[in-house]
Short mmCIF file of N, CA, C and O in Angstrom, two decimals:
data_model
loop_
_atom_site.label_atom_id
_atom_site.label_comp_id
_atom_site.label_asym_id
_atom_site.label_seq_id
_atom_site.Cartn_x
_atom_site.Cartn_y
_atom_site.Cartn_z
N MET A 1 105.38 184.77 -140.80
CA MET A 1 104.76 184.74 -140.33
C MET A 1 104.77 185.18 -139.00
O MET A 1 105.44 184.61 -137.86
N SER A 2 104.49 186.40 -138.05
CA SER A 2 104.36 186.81 -136.80
C SER A 2 103.18 185.67 -136.37
O SER A 2 102.05 185.31 -136.61
N LEU A 3 102.82 185.60 -135.00
CA LEU A 3 101.90 185.57 -134.19
C LEU A 3 100.62 185.94 -134.16
O LEU A 3 99.41 185.15 -134.43
N ARG A 4 100.79 187.22 -134.63
CA ARG A 4 99.92 187.99 -134.98
C ARG A 4 98.88 187.17 -136.27
O ARG A 4 97.73 187.27 -136.16
N LYS A 5 99.66 187.06 -137.17
CA LYS A 5 99.30 186.40 -138.43
C LYS A 5 98.45 184.68 -138.44
O LYS A 5 97.26 184.31 -138.76
N ILE A 6 98.97 183.79 -136.74
CA ILE A 6 98.22 182.69 -136.56
C ILE A 6 97.31 183.66 -135.79
O ILE A 6 96.08 182.53 -135.92
N LEU A 7 96.97 184.21 -134.84
CA LEU A 7 95.85 184.38 -134.33
C LEU A 7 94.73 184.78 -134.78
O LEU A 7 93.53 184.34 -134.02
N VAL A 8 95.26 185.95 -136.03
CA VAL A 8 93.60 186.00 -136.68
C VAL A 8 93.02 185.07 -137.33
O VAL A 8 92.05 184.81 -138.04
N LEU A 9 93.62 183.77 -137.57
CA LEU A 9 93.28 182.92 -138.24
C LEU A 9 91.71 182.08 -137.33
O LEU A 9 91.78 182.47 -135.92
N ASP A 10 90.80 181.89 -138.02
CA ASP A 10 89.27 181.32 -137.40
C ASP A 10 89.89 180.24 -136.57
O ASP A 10 90.45 179.46 -136.73
N GLY A 11 88.60 180.87 -135.44
CA GLY A 11 89.37 179.61 -134.14
C GLY A 11 90.31 179.59 -133.54
O GLY A 11 90.45 178.92 -132.14
N VAL A 12 91.74 180.47 -133.90
CA VAL A 12 92.82 180.19 -132.96
C VAL A 12 92.47 181.51 -131.65
O VAL A 12 92.03 182.64 -131.61
N THR A 13 92.65 180.65 -130.54
CA THR A 13 92.65 181.83 -129.47
C THR A 13 93.73 182.38 -128.31
O THR A 13 93.58 183.02 -127.82
N ALA A 14 94.64 181.13 -128.78
CA ALA A 14 96.08 182.22 -128.19
C ALA A 14 96.72 181.28 -129.02
O ALA A 14 96.68 180.43 -129.44
N VAL A 15 98.12 181.52 -128.89
CA VAL A 15 99.31 181.39 -129.54
C VAL A 15 100.66 181.97 -129.47
O VAL A 15 100.56 183.02 -128.59
N CYS A 16 101.41 180.71 -128.77
CA CYS A 16 103.14 181.14 -127.94
C CYS A 16 103.94 180.46 -129.19
O CYS A 16 104.00 179.19 -129.27
N ARG A 17 105.38 180.79 -129.05
CA ARG A 17 106.45 180.57 -129.40
C ARG A 17 106.87 180.43 -127.67
O ARG A 17 106.93 180.99 -126.83
N PHE A 18 107.83 179.58 -127.59
CA PHE A 18 108.68 178.77 -126.34
C PHE A 18 109.66 177.75 -127.04
O PHE A 18 110.46 177.65 -127.84
N ARG A 19 110.77 178.04 -125.49
CA ARG A 19 111.61 177.65 -125.73
C ARG A 19 111.61 176.35 -125.45
O ARG A 19 111.08 175.58 -124.86
N ASP A 20 112.99 175.32 -125.19
CA ASP A 20 113.36 174.37 -125.28
C ASP A 20 112.57 173.76 -123.61
O ASP A 20 112.52 172.36 -123.02
N ASP A 21 112.99 174.69 -122.88
CA ASP A 21 112.38 174.41 -121.40
C ASP A 21 111.24 174.98 -121.17
O ASP A 21 110.52 174.49 -120.04
N GLY A 22 110.20 174.99 -122.00
CA GLY A 22 108.98 175.04 -121.69
C GLY A 22 108.47 176.47 -121.44
O GLY A 22 107.85 176.56 -121.38
N ALA A 23 109.50 177.48 -121.60
CA ALA A 23 109.63 178.85 -121.00
C ALA A 23 108.65 179.48 -122.22
O ALA A 23 109.81 179.10 -123.37
N VAL A 24 107.92 180.58 -121.84
CA VAL A 24 107.42 181.60 -122.83
C VAL A 24 108.58 182.57 -123.79
O VAL A 24 108.72 183.19 -122.58
N MET A 25 108.60 182.73 -124.88
CA MET A 25 109.37 182.95 -125.55
C MET A 25 108.54 184.75 -125.86
O MET A 25 109.01 185.97 -125.86
N GLU A 26 107.16 184.48 -126.81
CA GLU A 26 106.33 185.44 -126.93
C GLU A 26 105.04 184.72 -126.94
O GLU A 26 105.22 183.69 -127.65
N ALA A 27 104.51 185.72 -126.71
CA ALA A 27 102.64 184.87 -126.69
C ALA A 27 101.68 185.77 -127.29
O ALA A 27 101.91 187.15 -126.95
N GLN A 28 100.58 185.46 -128.23
CA GLN A 28 99.14 186.84 -128.08
C GLN A 28 98.19 185.61 -127.96
O GLN A 28 98.26 184.37 -127.96
N GLY A 29 97.02 186.45 -127.42
CA GLY A 29 95.99 185.72 -127.30
C GLY A 29 95.19 186.07 -126.13
O GLY A 29 95.51 187.11 -125.40
N MET A 30 94.11 185.55 -125.69
CA MET A 30 93.34 185.82 -125.07
C MET A 30 93.72 184.86 -123.54
O MET A 30 92.56 184.84 -122.48
N LEU A 31 94.32 184.39 -123.32
CA LEU A 31 94.64 183.35 -122.24
C LEU A 31 95.60 184.68 -121.38
O LEU A 31 96.53 185.07 -121.33
N PRO A 32 95.00 184.34 -119.98
CA PRO A 32 95.98 184.61 -119.26
C PRO A 32 97.90 184.41 -119.50
O PRO A 32 97.48 183.00 -119.41
N PRO A 33 98.38 185.41 -118.76
CA PRO A 33 99.98 184.41 -118.68
C PRO A 33 100.62 183.05 -118.08
O PRO A 33 100.77 182.62 -118.51
N ASP A 34 99.52 183.22 -116.62
CA ASP A 34 99.69 181.74 -116.04
C ASP A 34 99.30 180.39 -116.99
O ASP A 34 99.99 179.25 -116.75
N LEU A 35 98.26 181.03 -117.69
CA LEU A 35 97.51 179.96 -118.46
C LEU A 35 98.35 179.99 -119.61
O LEU A 35 98.63 178.88 -120.16
N MET A 36 99.06 180.89 -120.32
CA MET A 36 99.90 180.79 -121.60
C MET A 36 101.33 180.07 -121.18
O MET A 36 101.87 179.07 -121.87
N GLU A 37 101.52 180.08 -119.79
CA GLU A 37 102.88 179.12 -119.43
C GLU A 37 102.75 178.17 -119.60
O GLU A 37 103.53 177.27 -119.24
N ARG A 38 101.43 177.74 -118.74
CA ARG A 38 101.43 176.06 -118.36
C ARG A 38 100.87 175.51 -119.93
O ARG A 38 100.97 174.86 -120.18
N LEU A 39 100.38 176.01 -121.00
CA LEU A 39 100.20 175.87 -122.67
C LEU A 39 101.56 175.57 -123.17
O LEU A 39 101.52 174.62 -123.55
N ALA A 40 102.52 176.37 -122.63
CA ALA A 40 103.88 176.15 -123.58
C ALA A 40 104.67 174.83 -123.27
O ALA A 40 105.22 173.95 -123.13
N HIS A 41 104.67 174.77 -121.39
CA HIS A 41 105.08 173.46 -120.77
C HIS A 41 104.42 172.48 -121.16
O HIS A 41 105.32 171.51 -121.35
N PHE A 42 102.93 172.45 -121.11
CA PHE A 42 102.38 170.96 -121.94
C PHE A 42 102.46 170.79 -123.31
O PHE A 42 103.64 169.83 -123.32
N ALA A 43 103.04 171.98 -124.06
CA ALA A 43 103.41 171.54 -125.68
C ALA A 43 104.74 170.95 -125.48
O ALA A 43 104.93 170.19 -126.64
N GLN A 44 105.43 171.63 -124.63
CA GLN A 44 107.24 171.48 -124.54
C GLN A 44 107.27 169.89 -124.08
O GLN A 44 107.72 169.28 -124.76
N TRP A 45 106.37 169.38 -123.08
CA TRP A 45 106.25 168.22 -122.65
C TRP A 45 105.97 167.41 -124.02
O TRP A 45 106.59 165.81 -123.57
N TYR A 46 104.49 167.66 -124.13
CA TYR A 46 103.90 166.91 -125.11
C TYR A 46 104.82 166.15 -126.55
O TYR A 46 104.95 165.47 -127.11
N ARG A 47 105.70 167.12 -126.78
CA ARG A 47 106.28 167.54 -127.98
C ARG A 47 107.38 165.89 -127.46
O ARG A 47 107.89 165.36 -128.46
N ARG A 48 108.32 166.11 -126.70
CA ARG A 48 109.30 165.43 -125.96
C ARG A 48 108.51 163.66 -125.92
O ARG A 48 109.22 163.26 -126.55
N MET A 49 107.69 164.18 -125.60
CA MET A 49 106.71 162.61 -125.93
C MET A 49 107.03 161.91 -127.06
O MET A 49 107.04 160.66 -127.95
N VAL A 50 106.21 162.59 -127.94
CA VAL A 50 106.09 162.46 -128.75
C VAL A 50 106.98 161.89 -129.69
O VAL A 50 107.71 161.11 -130.70
N SER A 51 108.11 162.59 -129.53
CA SER A 51 109.48 162.44 -130.57
C SER A 51 110.15 161.32 -129.89
O SER A 51 110.82 160.52 -130.74
N GLY A 52 109.65 160.94 -128.31
CA GLY A 52 110.35 159.88 -128.51
C GLY A 52 109.51 158.36 -128.52
O GLY A 52 110.47 157.44 -129.11
N ASN A 53 108.19 158.71 -128.73
CA ASN A 53 107.27 157.20 -129.81
C ASN A 53 107.37 157.61 -131.02
O ASN A 53 107.35 155.97 -131.49
N THR A 54 107.86 158.50 -131.53
CA THR A 54 108.13 158.24 -133.09
C THR A 54 109.94 157.69 -133.10
O THR A 54 109.77 157.05 -134.68
N ASP A 55 110.36 157.99 -132.24
CA ASP A 55 111.90 157.41 -132.75
C ASP A 55 111.90 155.78 -132.14
O ASP A 55 112.32 155.03 -133.15
N LEU A 56 110.81 155.48 -131.28
CA LEU A 56 110.06 153.95 -131.68
C LEU A 56 110.02 153.37 -132.50
O LEU A 56 110.06 152.18 -132.52
N LEU A 57 108.72 154.14 -133.06
CA LEU A 57 107.90 153.74 -133.92
C LEU A 57 108.81 153.36 -135.11
O LEU A 57 108.84 152.31 -135.82
N SER A 58 109.82 154.31 -135.06
CA SER A 58 110.66 154.09 -136.54
C SER A 58 111.68 153.20 -136.29
O SER A 58 111.86 151.83 -137.41
N LEU A 59 112.01 152.70 -135.04
CA LEU A 59 113.36 152.08 -135.15
C LEU A 59 112.54 150.47 -135.07
O LEU A 59 113.08 149.10 -135.81
N PHE A 60 111.43 150.32 -134.49
CA PHE A 60 110.81 149.07 -134.47
C PHE A 60 110.04 148.41 -135.82
O PHE A 60 110.00 147.13 -135.92
N SER A 61 109.78 149.77 -136.89
CA SER A 61 108.84 149.66 -137.65
C SER A 61 110.01 148.98 -138.46
O SER A 61 109.70 148.78 -140.05
N GLN A 62 110.99 149.76 -138.66
CA GLN A 62 111.94 149.45 -139.43
C GLN A 62 111.41 150.20 -141.27
O GLN A 62 112.10 150.01 -142.20
N MET A 63 110.57 151.29 -140.51
CA MET A 63 110.39 152.21 -141.82
C MET A 63 110.43 153.77 -141.94
O MET A 63 110.60 154.08 -140.44
N ARG A 64 111.15 154.38 -143.30
CA ARG A 64 111.65 155.54 -142.76
C ARG A 64 110.40 156.49 -142.63
O ARG A 64 109.60 156.03 -143.10
N GLY A 65 110.72 157.72 -142.54
CA GLY A 65 109.55 158.57 -142.81
C GLY A 65 109.57 159.19 -141.13
O GLY A 65 108.08 160.33 -140.96
N TRP A 66 108.69 158.15 -140.22
CA TRP A 66 108.21 158.67 -138.67
C TRP A 66 109.27 159.80 -137.95
O TRP A 66 108.29 160.25 -137.30
N SER A 67 110.21 159.37 -138.21
CA SER A 67 111.14 160.51 -137.29
C SER A 67 112.01 161.15 -138.31
O SER A 67 112.32 160.75 -139.11
N PRO A 68 112.58 162.72 -138.18
CA PRO A 68 111.29 163.10 -136.68
C PRO A 68 110.45 163.80 -136.83
O PRO A 68 109.75 163.67 -138.11
N SER A 69 109.37 163.85 -135.79
CA SER A 69 107.89 164.43 -135.95
C SER A 69 108.14 165.45 -137.00
O SER A 69 108.40 166.44 -136.01
N GLN A 70 107.01 165.87 -137.32
CA GLN A 70 106.61 167.29 -137.87
C GLN A 70 105.82 168.15 -136.79
O GLN A 70 105.81 169.28 -136.52
N GLY A 71 104.78 167.55 -135.82
CA GLY A 71 103.70 168.30 -135.49
C GLY A 71 102.87 167.33 -135.01
O GLY A 71 103.04 166.15 -134.97
N TRP A 72 102.08 167.98 -133.94
CA TRP A 72 100.73 166.93 -133.18
C TRP A 72 99.89 168.05 -133.17
O TRP A 72 99.21 168.83 -133.02
N VAL A 73 98.46 167.31 -132.41
CA VAL A 73 97.36 167.89 -132.61
C VAL A 73 96.48 166.79 -131.43
O VAL A 73 96.55 165.49 -131.10
N VAL A 74 96.39 167.70 -130.50
CA VAL A 74 95.44 166.92 -129.45
C VAL A 74 93.99 167.29 -129.63
O VAL A 74 93.99 168.73 -128.79
N LYS A 75 93.02 166.78 -129.73
CA LYS A 75 91.33 167.07 -130.01
C LYS A 75 90.93 166.76 -128.49
O LYS A 75 90.35 165.72 -128.06
N GLY A 76 90.50 167.95 -127.63
CA GLY A 76 89.45 168.04 -126.75
C GLY A 76 87.74 168.16 -127.43
O GLY A 76 87.24 168.23 -128.42
N ALA A 77 86.78 167.93 -126.36
CA ALA A 77 85.88 168.38 -126.79
C ALA A 77 84.80 169.46 -127.11
O ALA A 77 84.42 169.74 -128.52
N SER A 78 85.75 170.62 -126.55
CA SER A 78 85.52 171.71 -127.35
C SER A 78 86.82 173.25 -127.93
O SER A 78 86.55 173.53 -128.60
N MET A 79 87.92 172.35 -127.42
CA MET A 79 89.30 173.10 -127.62
C MET A 79 90.37 171.82 -127.92
O MET A 79 90.58 170.49 -127.95
N THR A 80 91.13 171.96 -129.27
CA THR A 80 91.95 171.58 -129.26
C THR A 80 93.49 172.33 -129.72
O THR A 80 94.00 173.50 -129.62
N VAL A 81 94.20 171.66 -128.98
CA VAL A 81 95.60 172.38 -128.83
C VAL A 81 96.88 171.60 -130.56
O VAL A 81 96.79 170.44 -130.85
N CYS A 82 97.42 173.11 -131.10
CA CYS A 82 97.91 172.04 -132.09
C CYS A 82 99.55 172.32 -131.80
O CYS A 82 99.32 174.19 -131.32
N SER A 83 100.32 171.95 -132.41
CA SER A 83 101.87 172.42 -131.83
C SER A 83 102.74 171.85 -133.67
O SER A 83 102.78 170.77 -133.68
N HIS A 84 103.85 172.27 -134.03
CA HIS A 84 104.64 171.96 -134.90
C HIS A 84 106.30 173.21 -134.71
O HIS A 84 105.93 174.14 -134.09
N GLY A 85 107.27 172.71 -134.00
CA GLY A 85 108.28 172.81 -133.24
C GLY A 85 108.32 173.70 -132.48
O GLY A 85 107.89 172.78 -131.11
N ASN A 86 108.54 174.75 -132.14
CA ASN A 86 108.49 175.35 -130.98
C ASN A 86 107.11 176.49 -130.74
O ASN A 86 106.71 177.28 -129.96
N MET A 87 106.29 176.59 -131.58
CA MET A 87 104.83 176.78 -131.99
C MET A 87 103.62 176.17 -130.88
O MET A 87 103.84 175.08 -131.51
N VAL A 88 102.87 176.67 -130.46
CA VAL A 88 101.63 176.12 -130.11
C VAL A 88 100.35 176.97 -130.14
O VAL A 88 100.78 177.95 -129.76
N CYS A 89 99.40 176.56 -130.79
CA CYS A 89 98.17 177.44 -130.32
C CYS A 89 97.12 176.68 -129.75
O CYS A 89 96.63 175.12 -129.76
N LEU A 90 96.03 177.44 -129.22
CA LEU A 90 94.39 176.77 -128.71
C LEU A 90 93.59 177.00 -129.93
O LEU A 90 93.82 178.56 -130.40
N VAL A 91 92.74 176.29 -129.92
CA VAL A 91 91.94 176.33 -131.02
C VAL A 91 90.43 176.17 -130.73
O VAL A 91 90.25 174.63 -130.11
N ASP A 92 89.71 176.89 -131.40
CA ASP A 92 88.50 176.56 -130.59
C ASP A 92 87.97 175.71 -132.07
O ASP A 92 87.54 175.58 -133.09
N ASN A 93 87.21 173.99 -131.55
CA ASN A 93 86.86 172.87 -132.44
C ASN A 93 85.25 173.78 -133.10
O ASN A 93 85.47 173.44 -134.59
N ALA A 94 84.95 174.69 -133.00
CA ALA A 94 83.56 174.93 -133.79
C ALA A 94 84.21 176.02 -134.86
O ALA A 94 83.25 176.19 -135.40
N GLN A 95 85.38 176.18 -134.98
CA GLN A 95 85.52 177.00 -136.13
C GLN A 95 87.05 176.92 -136.53
O GLN A 95 87.72 175.85 -136.23
N GLY A 96 87.52 177.40 -137.40
CA GLY A 96 89.11 176.91 -137.89
C GLY A 96 88.58 175.81 -138.75
O GLY A 96 88.09 174.75 -138.57
N SER A 97 90.49 175.79 -139.33
CA SER A 97 90.70 174.50 -140.53
C SER A 97 92.09 174.08 -139.51
O SER A 97 92.81 175.13 -139.71
N LEU A 98 92.14 173.00 -139.61
CA LEU A 98 93.36 172.49 -138.64
C LEU A 98 94.58 172.35 -139.95
O LEU A 98 95.52 172.98 -139.19
N ASN A 99 93.78 172.39 -140.93
CA ASN A 99 95.07 172.14 -142.18
C ASN A 99 95.91 173.78 -142.01
O ASN A 99 97.12 173.56 -142.35
N GLU A 100 94.70 174.62 -141.92
CA GLU A 100 95.48 175.78 -142.45
C GLU A 100 96.43 176.01 -141.23
O GLU A 100 97.40 176.53 -141.31
N ILE A 101 96.18 175.80 -139.88
CA ILE A 101 96.62 176.15 -138.80
C ILE A 101 97.79 175.26 -138.36
O ILE A 101 98.17 176.26 -138.49
N MET A 102 97.62 174.36 -138.98
CA MET A 102 99.20 173.36 -138.86
C MET A 102 100.27 174.12 -139.69
O MET A 102 101.14 174.09 -139.81
N ARG A 103 99.54 174.37 -140.94
CA ARG A 103 100.70 175.01 -142.30
C ARG A 103 101.12 176.49 -141.71
O ARG A 103 101.94 176.26 -141.89
N ALA A 104 100.32 176.93 -140.97
CA ALA A 104 101.09 178.26 -140.30
C ALA A 104 101.79 178.36 -139.11
O ALA A 104 102.46 179.02 -139.05
N LEU A 105 101.53 177.57 -138.78
CA LEU A 105 102.50 176.96 -137.33
C LEU A 105 103.81 176.55 -137.80
O LEU A 105 104.57 176.91 -137.68
N ALA A 106 103.63 175.51 -138.96
CA ALA A 106 105.22 175.05 -139.55
C ALA A 106 105.63 176.46 -140.43
O ALA A 106 106.97 176.24 -139.76
N GLU A 107 104.84 176.96 -141.20
CA GLU A 107 105.83 178.27 -141.40
C GLU A 107 106.00 179.13 -140.66
O GLU A 107 107.71 179.62 -140.58
N THR A 108 105.47 179.66 -139.33
CA THR A 108 106.37 180.13 -138.36
C THR A 108 107.44 179.77 -137.64
O THR A 108 108.28 180.41 -137.46
N ALA A 109 107.35 178.41 -137.25
CA ALA A 109 108.56 178.08 -136.50
C ALA A 109 109.58 177.54 -137.57
O ALA A 109 110.54 177.48 -136.82
N HIS A 110 109.53 177.31 -138.50
CA HIS A 110 110.91 177.62 -139.45
C HIS A 110 111.21 179.52 -139.75
O HIS A 110 112.65 179.09 -140.87
N GLU A 111 110.88 179.98 -139.38
CA GLU A 111 110.79 181.71 -139.50
C GLU A 111 112.26 181.48 -138.84
O GLU A 111 112.63 181.39 -138.05
#
């Protein structure tokens, strides 16, 4: 699935694929390039934080299945940021299905 196929999902306003250092590899959407870079860096940083926390939760709880983390969602008042692997997108809360968007991000991240 290409970035354009994610971008056409209801509510998605921007989507990008980023490298492990947070640099944008490819991007689609209505964000200017500087904001797309900031979104990618935020996603890379947040992914590292979530991974560290899930590793600790797995260690302390002695329960399997927490690690590695598969993705994350941060919901704000009007917008939501969704990520899976090295993919991130910005979603308008008034539109779209987070389940559908997360499924599409997972498919695209594994291509």
